Amino acid sequence: MRLEGKVSLITGGARGIGAAIATLFAQEGSSVSIGDVLEAQGAKRVEGLRRLGRMATFRTLDVTKEEDWQTAVKAIINEFGRLDILVNNAGIGTRMGLEKVTQEEWERTMDVNAKGGYLGIKHCVPSMIQTGGGSIVNISSISAMIGGHTSMAYRSSKGALRALTKAMALRYAPYQIRVNSIHPGDVVTPLNQEYLADPARLEERIRMVPLGRLGTPEDVAYLALYLASDQAGYVTGVEVIIDGGRTAG
Ligand code: NAD
């Protein structure tokens, strides 16, 4: 029960990594609100959290829309009385290289992956200040630290989130609000299942990983749990890679 008494908001929690984080946080005692644009999947996920005996709600939240953040945070404070943990997990992927990515795709990727994080911090921090602190976990990517021939917009958006993390960690440290980022390698989720469906490509991706397998949403969830919990009370402004050793060499 590492999150007993805490209230968490997890964006993009309807499926994939966010869903695993929501489930683990609920198992560890947190009340959980899932904010997502996938309403049916989000509502179903929340039913599962309630079966674990936790208070849980679903909020329709497009992380790119400031008014959605305002409504969601207000509702969470009304329902739960506080907000201790924000996981900025919602994200989209674009695999195109610079020559192929359109300006529209670039802007959409930056909007969801970078602006979404900024808006989340902006609207969740005031209630954390009021209750004396909190923890913000931003789900970035190893794409923020290494180059490649593809995914230009994605890399740039995750790099922005990485830099935002450090700036916000310094800005809010005096209020005991910790801000950290997680940088996963390949994790099998609906985001990339089509890409990884090609057996040759899957094998190629696994070969890049010294531990010999791709990540699971649960691998990432356990790291998020640590960073969200009071056990990480002296940890802020860090970027934690979780990639089976892929970027170690
Ligand atoms: P996913 O597609 O399974 O889940 C993403 C979730 O975000 C979905 O529920 C989706 O509806 C939600 N979402 C998308 N746009 C949104 C918006 N505008 N507002 C609210 N919610 C929105 O993907 P995932 O693999 O679980 O990815 C979760 C996070 O992890 C993303 O930020 C992704 O970039 C990051 N990540 C994933 C991998 C990977 O290999 N899967 C690797 C590194 C980082």
Short mmCIF file of N, CA, C and O in Angstrom, two decimals, residues 163-208:
data_model
loop_
_atom_site.label_atom_id
_atom_site.label_comp_id
_atom_site.label_asym_id
_atom_site.label_seq_id
_atom_site.Cartn_x
_atom_site.Cartn_y
_atom_site.Cartn_z
N ALA A 163 12.75 18.34 -21.12
CA ALA A 163 13.26 19.64 -20.66
C ALA A 163 12.25 20.32 -19.73
O ALA A 163 12.64 20.93 -18.72
N LEU A 164 10.99 20.19 -20.06
CA LEU A 164 9.94 20.76 -19.20
C LEU A 164 10.01 20.16 -17.79
O LEU A 164 9.85 20.86 -16.78
N THR A 165 10.30 18.87 -17.74
CA THR A 165 10.39 18.17 -16.45
C THR A 165 11.42 18.84 -15.54
O THR A 165 11.15 19.11 -14.37
N LYS A 166 12.59 19.11 -16.10
CA LYS A 166 13.66 19.68 -15.28
C LYS A 166 13.32 21.11 -14.84
O LYS A 166 13.55 21.50 -13.70
N ALA A 167 12.77 21.87 -15.78
CA ALA A 167 12.40 23.25 -15.44
C ALA A 167 11.34 23.28 -14.33
O ALA A 167 11.45 24.05 -13.37
N MET A 168 10.36 22.40 -14.45
CA MET A 168 9.28 22.39 -13.46
C MET A 168 9.74 21.82 -12.11
O MET A 168 9.25 22.23 -11.06
N ALA A 169 10.71 20.90 -12.17
CA ALA A 169 11.26 20.35 -10.92
C ALA A 169 11.88 21.48 -10.09
O ALA A 169 11.69 21.54 -8.86
N LEU A 170 12.61 22.37 -10.75
CA LEU A 170 13.24 23.47 -10.04
C LEU A 170 12.20 24.48 -9.58
O LEU A 170 12.22 24.96 -8.44
N ARG A 171 11.26 24.76 -10.48
CA ARG A 171 10.25 25.79 -10.17
C ARG A 171 9.42 25.40 -8.94
O ARG A 171 9.08 26.25 -8.13
N TYR A 172 9.07 24.11 -8.83
CA TYR A 172 8.13 23.72 -7.78
C TYR A 172 8.76 22.97 -6.60
O TYR A 172 8.04 22.58 -5.68
N ALA A 173 10.08 22.81 -6.61
CA ALA A 173 10.74 22.18 -5.46
C ALA A 173 10.43 22.90 -4.14
O ALA A 173 10.19 22.24 -3.12
N PRO A 174 10.40 24.23 -4.12
CA PRO A 174 10.08 24.91 -2.86
C PRO A 174 8.71 24.55 -2.30
O PRO A 174 8.44 24.76 -1.11
N TYR A 175 7.84 24.02 -3.15
CA TYR A 175 6.49 23.62 -2.71
C TYR A 175 6.41 22.11 -2.44
O TYR A 175 5.31 21.57 -2.27
N GLN A 176 7.55 21.44 -2.46
CA GLN A 176 7.60 19.98 -2.24
C GLN A 176 6.84 19.22 -3.32
O GLN A 176 6.26 18.15 -3.08
N ILE A 177 6.83 19.79 -4.52
CA ILE A 177 6.26 19.07 -5.65
C ILE A 177 7.44 18.52 -6.48
O ILE A 177 8.29 19.29 -6.93
N ARG A 178 7.49 17.21 -6.60
CA ARG A 178 8.58 16.57 -7.35
C ARG A 178 8.14 16.30 -8.79
O ARG A 178 6.98 15.95 -9.02
N VAL A 179 9.05 16.52 -9.72
CA VAL A 179 8.72 16.32 -11.13
C VAL A 179 9.83 15.50 -11.78
O VAL A 179 11.00 15.91 -11.77
N ASN A 180 9.48 14.35 -12.31
CA ASN A 180 10.48 13.45 -12.91
C ASN A 180 9.96 12.89 -14.24
O ASN A 180 8.75 12.90 -14.48
N SER A 181 10.90 12.41 -15.05
CA SER A 181 10.45 11.83 -16.32
C SER A 181 10.93 10.38 -16.45
O SER A 181 12.01 10.01 -15.96
N ILE A 182 10.12 9.60 -17.14
CA ILE A 182 10.42 8.19 -17.42
C ILE A 182 10.63 8.07 -18.93
O ILE A 182 9.86 8.64 -19.72
N HIS A 183 11.68 7.31 -19.30
CA HIS A 183 12.03 7.19 -20.72
C HIS A 183 12.06 5.72 -21.14
O HIS A 183 13.12 5.07 -21.08
N PRO A 184 10.91 5.20 -21.55
CA PRO A 184 10.88 3.78 -21.94
C PRO A 184 11.46 3.56 -23.33
O PRO A 184 11.40 4.44 -24.20
N GLY A 185 12.02 2.35 -23.52
CA GLY A 185 12.30 1.86 -24.87
C GLY A 185 11.02 1.26 -25.42
O GLY A 185 9.92 1.65 -25.01
N ASP A 186 11.14 0.29 -26.33
CA ASP A 186 9.94 -0.32 -26.91
C ASP A 186 9.14 -1.08 -25.85
O ASP A 186 9.69 -1.95 -25.17
N VAL A 187 7.88 -0.74 -25.76
CA VAL A 187 6.95 -1.43 -24.86
C VAL A 187 5.78 -1.87 -25.74
O VAL A 187 5.28 -1.08 -26.55
N VAL A 188 5.36 -3.11 -25.58
CA VAL A 188 4.28 -3.59 -26.45
C VAL A 188 2.93 -3.09 -25.94
O VAL A 188 2.49 -3.43 -24.84
N THR A 189 2.31 -2.22 -26.73
CA THR A 189 1.01 -1.63 -26.39
C THR A 189 0.24 -1.40 -27.70
O THR A 189 0.82 -1.55 -28.79
N PRO A 190 -1.01 -0.97 -27.62
CA PRO A 190 -1.74 -0.66 -28.86
C PRO A 190 -1.05 0.40 -29.72
O PRO A 190 -1.24 0.43 -30.93
N LEU A 191 -0.21 1.23 -29.10
CA LEU A 191 0.48 2.29 -29.86
C LEU A 191 1.35 1.73 -30.98
O LEU A 191 1.42 2.30 -32.06
N ASN A 192 2.02 0.62 -30.69
CA ASN A 192 2.96 0.11 -31.68
C ASN A 192 2.70 -1.34 -32.10
O ASN A 192 3.55 -1.96 -32.70
N GLN A 193 1.50 -1.85 -31.77
CA GLN A 193 1.29 -3.28 -32.05
C GLN A 193 1.28 -3.57 -33.56
O GLN A 193 1.73 -4.63 -33.99
N GLU A 194 0.79 -2.59 -34.34
CA GLU A 194 0.78 -2.77 -35.79
C GLU A 194 2.22 -2.80 -36.32
O GLU A 194 2.59 -3.65 -37.12
N TYR A 195 3.02 -1.87 -35.81
CA TYR A 195 4.42 -1.76 -36.23
C TYR A 195 5.18 -3.03 -35.87
O TYR A 195 6.01 -3.52 -36.65
N LEU A 196 4.88 -3.60 -34.70
CA LEU A 196 5.61 -4.77 -34.24
C LEU A 196 4.99 -6.09 -34.72
O LEU A 196 5.50 -7.16 -34.39
N ALA A 197 3.90 -5.99 -35.48
CA ALA A 197 3.22 -7.21 -35.95
C ALA A 197 4.08 -7.96 -36.98
O ALA A 197 3.96 -9.17 -37.13
N ASP A 198 4.96 -7.26 -37.66
CA ASP A 198 5.87 -7.88 -38.63
C ASP A 198 6.95 -8.65 -37.84
O ASP A 198 7.75 -8.04 -37.11
N PRO A 199 6.97 -9.99 -37.95
CA PRO A 199 7.88 -10.80 -37.13
C PRO A 199 9.36 -10.41 -37.30
O PRO A 199 10.11 -10.41 -36.32
N ALA A 200 9.75 -10.05 -38.54
CA ALA A 200 11.15 -9.68 -38.78
C ALA A 200 11.50 -8.40 -38.02
O ALA A 200 12.56 -8.27 -37.41
N ARG A 201 10.56 -7.47 -38.05
CA ARG A 201 10.80 -6.19 -37.36
C ARG A 201 10.83 -6.40 -35.84
O ARG A 201 11.68 -5.85 -35.14
N LEU A 202 9.93 -7.24 -35.36
CA LEU A 202 9.89 -7.54 -33.92
C LEU A 202 11.23 -8.13 -33.47
O LEU A 202 11.81 -7.71 -32.46
N GLU A 203 11.71 -9.08 -34.26
CA GLU A 203 12.98 -9.73 -33.92
C GLU A 203 14.12 -8.71 -33.92
O GLU A 203 14.98 -8.72 -33.03
N GLU A 204 14.10 -7.83 -34.90
CA GLU A 204 15.14 -6.79 -35.00
C GLU A 204 15.12 -5.88 -33.76
O GLU A 204 16.16 -5.56 -33.19
N ARG A 205 13.92 -5.53 -33.31
CA ARG A 205 13.80 -4.64 -32.13
C ARG A 205 14.28 -5.37 -30.87
O ARG A 205 14.94 -4.79 -30.03
N ILE A 206 13.94 -6.67 -30.77
CA ILE A 206 14.35 -7.43 -29.58
C ILE A 206 15.88 -7.55 -29.56
O ILE A 206 16.50 -7.46 -28.49
N ARG A 207 16.47 -7.72 -30.75
CA ARG A 207 17.93 -7.87 -30.83
C ARG A 207 18.66 -6.63 -30.30
O ARG A 207 19.81 -6.70 -29.87
N MET A 208 18.01 -5.49 -30.32
CA MET A 208 18.64 -4.25 -29.83
C MET A 208 18.71 -4.20 -28.29
O MET A 208 19.34 -3.33 -27.72
#
